[in-house]
Amino acid sequence: MAAQIDQILASDAAVRGEEPEAIHNMRSATRRIRSVLAAYAKLYRASPVRKLRSELKWLGQLLGQPRDAEVLRSRLRDQLGGLQPGDGTAGATARVEQRTGGDYDAGYRLLLEALGSGRYFRLLDKLEDFRDNPPVRADAVAPGRRAAAKAVDKAARRLERSRKAVKGARRGRGQELALHRVRKDAKRLRHVAESAALVHGKRAGKVAKAARRQQKVLGQFQDAVVARDLLADIAAEYSEPATAGIYAELLSQQEERMLAARAGYRKARKKSRDLLGHGVL
């Protein structure tokens, strides 16, 4: 937690200055802290943990809008750049830039307002106080190695439940949401395993890498889903003959990326099946 708190503080000025990757770095730090607070919640008094996680979620959501728009704009720029130049491509590019740029600007304005608020500075104070004066429970707890192993095992079981839920989800949007849940749980397992590496060494590191592989490929799936929805929305709003074929081509590319990502996820899951089975650590 101390390292992630330092990352938030170090990213503050960079976010305000719109430096590359600054929003991503701060957002990642908030997520990591939330993950370990959830994993090790029983070591601390419930109220401080609950309040801190709630405030970190608030900050993470504010960081998410401009960051997601930033990533989406970059990916669609690359895809549009690979199409045949012409009026249709130029028109579609302009619409995509307008939409993603508008989403980024709106999100960034809200983020800057939040970074200047008393709520944000109180959150920073609470984080530092938690680090310096952790609200540990008075009763005895398990040794560190055992507590860390239990936290990782719990996160791995959570990921397995999410994986199984994909099979029972309806095709289409239902399965897309279920895979998004798997991605989030893989990310949590990764963060918890990275924290456990302090006492479990290489074994925990391998678990973290396996979770990261699943998270990464499902991130590609989710990026394609978001891009597809945005493109479909733009195509419906601006039904211009010159751009219709461009949107159709881009939408086809998203479907191809989604299929490739699902295949990659199955491969990553199969590769880590034994590692992430019962009794991870």
C-alpha positions as MATLAB code, in Angstrom:
seq = 'MAAQIDQILASDAAVRGEEPEAIHNMRSATRRIRSVLAAYAKLYRASPVRKLRSELKWLGQLLGQPRDAEVLRSRLRDQLGGLQPGDGTAGATARVEQRTGGDYDAGYRLLLEALGSGRYFRLLDKLEDFRDNPPVRADAVAPGRRAAAKAVDKAARRLERSRKAVKGARRGRGQELALHRVRKDAKRLRHVAESAALVHGKRAGKVAKAARRQQKVLGQFQDAVVARDLLADIAAEYSEPATAGIYAELLSQQEERMLAARAGYRKARKKSRDLLGHGVL';
ca = [
       0.000    0.000    0.000;
       2.795    2.393    0.831;
       4.234    2.038   -2.673;
       0.832    2.706   -4.293;
       0.162    5.719   -2.070;
       3.526    7.087   -3.182;
       2.447    6.477   -6.795;
      -0.754    8.481   -6.317;
       1.151   11.376   -4.774;
       3.820   11.236   -7.486;
       1.167   11.191  -10.232;
      -0.763   14.176   -8.920;
       1.214   16.937  -10.631;
       1.601   14.846  -13.798;
      -2.174   14.346  -14.062;
      -2.750   18.068  -13.662;
      -0.187   18.683  -16.403;
      -1.742   16.062  -18.724;
       1.526   14.146  -18.970;
       1.413   10.815  -20.866;
       0.324    7.807  -18.782;
      -0.204    9.960  -15.665;
      -3.931    9.231  -15.408;
      -3.272    5.528  -16.021;
      -0.639    5.418  -13.286;
      -2.867    7.082  -10.706;
      -5.836    4.932  -11.668;
      -3.766    1.765  -11.441;
      -2.566    2.731   -7.963;
      -6.125    3.294   -6.719;
      -7.164   -0.097   -8.080;
      -4.235   -1.877   -6.472;
      -4.997   -0.364   -3.091;
      -8.679   -1.283   -3.365;
      -7.728   -4.852   -4.278;
      -5.439   -5.389   -1.308;
      -7.827   -3.660    1.089;
     -10.534   -6.086   -0.026;
      -8.190   -9.071    0.230;
      -6.855   -8.242    3.694;
      -9.951   -6.507    5.093;
     -10.249   -8.898    8.049;
      -6.909   -7.704    9.413;
      -8.334   -4.210   10.022;
     -11.353   -2.592   11.604;
     -14.223   -2.685    9.129;
     -15.292    0.967    9.068;
     -11.952    2.560    8.032;
     -11.479   -0.035    5.264;
     -15.014    0.396    3.954;
     -14.766    4.189    3.865;
     -11.347    4.172    2.232;
     -12.423    1.721   -0.480;
     -15.509    3.835   -1.191;
     -13.456    7.007   -1.633;
     -10.892    5.227   -3.793;
     -13.729    3.959   -5.993;
     -14.949    7.550   -6.377;
     -11.491    8.704   -7.476;
     -11.022    5.685   -9.747;
     -14.270    6.378  -11.577;
     -13.239    9.982  -12.194;
      -9.903    8.806  -13.554;
     -11.640    6.187  -15.682;
     -13.620    8.415  -18.038;
     -10.716   10.393  -19.526;
      -8.434    7.358  -19.493;
     -10.934    5.139  -21.301;
     -11.587    7.860  -23.887;
      -7.833    8.296  -24.330;
      -7.268    4.580  -24.946;
     -10.246    4.298  -27.280;
      -9.153    7.287  -29.338;
      -5.638    5.889  -29.716;
      -6.853    2.447  -30.822;
      -9.368    3.798  -33.327;
      -6.784    6.195  -34.733;
      -4.535    3.236  -35.463;
      -7.364    1.282  -37.086;
      -8.535    4.227  -39.174;
      -4.949    4.865  -40.187;
      -4.825    1.394  -41.716;
      -7.775    2.015  -44.044;
      -7.645    3.307  -47.592;
      -7.490    7.119  -47.569;
     -10.521    8.934  -48.952;
     -13.503   11.086  -48.111;
     -15.181    8.305  -46.167;
     -12.138    7.591  -44.016;
     -11.582   11.301  -43.399;
     -15.218   11.787  -42.430;
     -15.255    8.814  -40.071;
     -11.974    9.938  -38.518;
     -13.405   13.388  -37.856;
     -16.486   11.915  -36.160;
     -14.440    9.548  -34.018;
     -12.051   12.334  -32.994;
     -14.992   14.572  -32.146;
     -16.686   11.971  -29.960;
     -13.644   10.558  -28.154;
     -12.064   13.984  -27.793;
     -15.290   15.364  -26.322;
     -15.538   12.464  -23.874;
     -11.921   12.967  -22.829;
     -12.283   16.712  -22.334;
     -15.484   16.347  -20.318;
     -13.961   13.652  -18.131;
     -10.708   15.538  -17.636;
     -12.552   18.692  -16.548;
     -14.455   16.710  -13.912;
     -11.208   15.076  -12.783;
      -9.449   18.417  -12.348;
     -12.388   19.711  -10.314;
     -12.136   16.660   -8.079;
      -8.362   17.047   -7.652;
      -8.979   20.558   -6.338;
     -11.681   19.501   -3.887;
     -11.522   19.035   -0.149;
     -12.779   15.498   -0.623;
      -9.680   14.559   -2.615;
      -7.253   16.055   -0.091;
      -9.102   14.343    2.764;
      -8.663   11.071    0.865;
      -4.920   11.652    0.616;
      -4.797   12.356    4.357;
      -6.763    9.170    5.084;
      -4.438    7.111    2.907;
      -1.341    8.402    4.648;
      -2.935    7.936    8.056;
      -3.861    4.340    7.174;
      -0.276    3.726    6.130;
       1.249    5.348    9.222;
      -1.346    4.222   11.774;
      -3.014    1.093   10.350;
      -6.323    0.370   12.152;
      -5.425   -3.236   12.923;
      -7.873   -5.392   14.834;
      -7.091   -6.103   18.445;
      -7.632   -9.843   18.231;
      -4.934  -12.246   17.075;
      -4.574  -12.985   13.370;
      -2.842  -15.674   11.345;
       0.875  -15.386   10.501;
       1.696  -13.365    7.407;
       2.430  -16.274    5.093;
      -0.828  -17.986    5.983;
      -2.891  -14.789    5.721;
      -1.395  -13.977    2.317;
      -1.961  -17.509    1.015;
      -5.565  -17.388    2.182;
      -6.114  -14.043    0.435;
      -4.692  -15.351   -2.851;
      -6.701  -18.572   -2.658;
      -9.880  -16.585   -2.068;
      -9.170  -14.330   -5.049;
      -8.458  -17.398   -7.218;
     -11.777  -18.995   -6.192;
     -13.547  -15.751   -7.044;
     -11.968  -15.824  -10.499;
     -13.035  -19.438  -10.991;
     -16.643  -18.604  -10.095;
     -16.612  -15.793  -12.639;
     -15.184  -18.128  -15.272;
     -17.963  -20.639  -14.697;
     -20.579  -17.877  -14.858;
     -19.551  -17.145  -18.462;
     -20.896  -20.538  -19.537;
     -24.306  -19.829  -18.048;
     -24.568  -16.303  -19.425;
     -26.681  -15.515  -22.456;
     -24.858  -15.134  -25.726;
     -24.165  -11.570  -26.735;
     -24.307   -8.847  -24.128;
     -24.710  -11.283  -21.245;
     -21.478  -13.097  -22.046;
     -19.685   -9.832  -22.719;
     -20.573   -8.602  -19.235;
     -19.584  -11.960  -17.747;
     -16.163  -11.817  -19.437;
     -15.724   -8.267  -18.176;
     -16.314   -9.624  -14.665;
     -13.657  -12.298  -15.269;
     -11.230   -9.580  -16.326;
     -11.847   -7.598  -13.139;
     -11.394  -10.674  -10.968;
      -8.206  -11.641  -12.809;
      -6.902   -8.162  -12.106;
      -7.750   -8.500   -8.425;
      -5.988  -11.866   -8.236;
      -2.960  -10.346   -9.928;
      -2.776   -7.488   -7.411;
      -3.246   -9.748   -4.404;
      -0.672  -12.251   -5.678;
       1.821   -9.434   -6.217;
       1.365   -8.390   -2.595;
       1.788  -12.008   -1.461;
       5.079  -12.253   -3.371;
       6.662  -10.368   -0.461;
       6.335  -13.553    1.617;
       5.692  -16.286   -0.970;
       8.307  -15.353   -3.547;
       8.388  -16.976   -6.989;
       5.218  -19.048   -6.600;
       3.107  -15.934   -5.957;
       4.895  -14.188   -8.815;
       3.893  -16.970  -11.199;
       0.271  -16.691  -10.061;
       0.366  -12.931  -10.655;
       1.761  -13.425  -14.178;
      -0.885  -16.026  -15.009;
      -3.643  -13.692  -13.831;
      -2.118  -10.833  -15.776;
      -2.196  -12.876  -19.010;
      -5.925  -13.445  -18.609;
      -6.519   -9.831  -17.645;
      -4.571   -8.535  -20.620;
      -6.302  -10.592  -23.298;
      -9.728   -9.874  -21.812;
      -8.773   -6.205  -21.780;
      -8.364   -6.451  -25.537;
     -11.807   -8.045  -25.709;
     -13.369   -5.253  -23.657;
     -11.636   -2.553  -25.713;
     -13.177   -4.047  -28.862;
     -16.626   -4.167  -27.235;
     -16.412   -0.496  -26.247;
     -15.130    0.483  -29.703;
     -17.935   -1.484  -31.374;
     -20.600    0.234  -29.285;
     -19.161    3.678  -29.955;
     -18.888    3.073  -33.700;
     -22.433    1.711  -33.887;
     -23.676    4.784  -32.046;
     -21.820    7.171  -34.361;
     -22.964    5.298  -37.469;
     -26.598    5.511  -36.323;
     -26.346    9.199  -35.463;
     -24.502   10.249  -38.624;
     -25.862    8.160  -41.495;
     -23.617    9.598  -44.209;
     -23.244    7.544  -47.424;
     -19.519    8.265  -47.712;
     -18.740    6.856  -44.261;
     -21.159    3.902  -44.132;
     -18.642    1.464  -45.595;
     -15.905    2.706  -43.259;
     -18.010    2.109  -40.164;
     -18.974   -1.333  -41.476;
     -15.293   -2.206  -41.950;
     -14.370   -0.943  -38.488;
     -17.253   -2.819  -36.881;
     -16.128   -5.981  -38.639;
     -12.628   -5.446  -37.236;
     -13.999   -5.197  -33.697;
     -15.834   -8.488  -34.079;
     -12.637  -10.115  -35.337;
     -10.714   -8.731  -32.368;
     -13.337  -10.025  -29.973;
     -13.121  -13.521  -31.457;
      -9.322  -13.458  -31.332;
      -9.364  -12.259  -27.725;
     -11.754  -15.003  -26.656;
      -9.478  -17.586  -28.255;
      -6.511  -16.002  -26.493;
      -8.351  -16.106  -23.176;
      -9.109  -19.822  -23.561;
      -5.442  -20.450  -24.286;
      -4.282  -18.381  -21.292;
      -6.799  -20.074  -19.004;
      -5.748  -23.546  -20.141;
      -2.092  -22.688  -19.621;
      -2.716  -21.595  -16.036;
      -5.314  -24.243  -15.113;
      -2.974  -26.240  -12.871;
      -1.361  -23.163  -11.343;
      -4.666  -21.509  -10.423;
      -6.357  -24.672   -9.231;
      -7.228  -25.643   -5.646;
      -4.758  -24.405   -3.035;
      -2.943  -21.796   -5.140;
      -0.244  -21.013   -2.560;
];
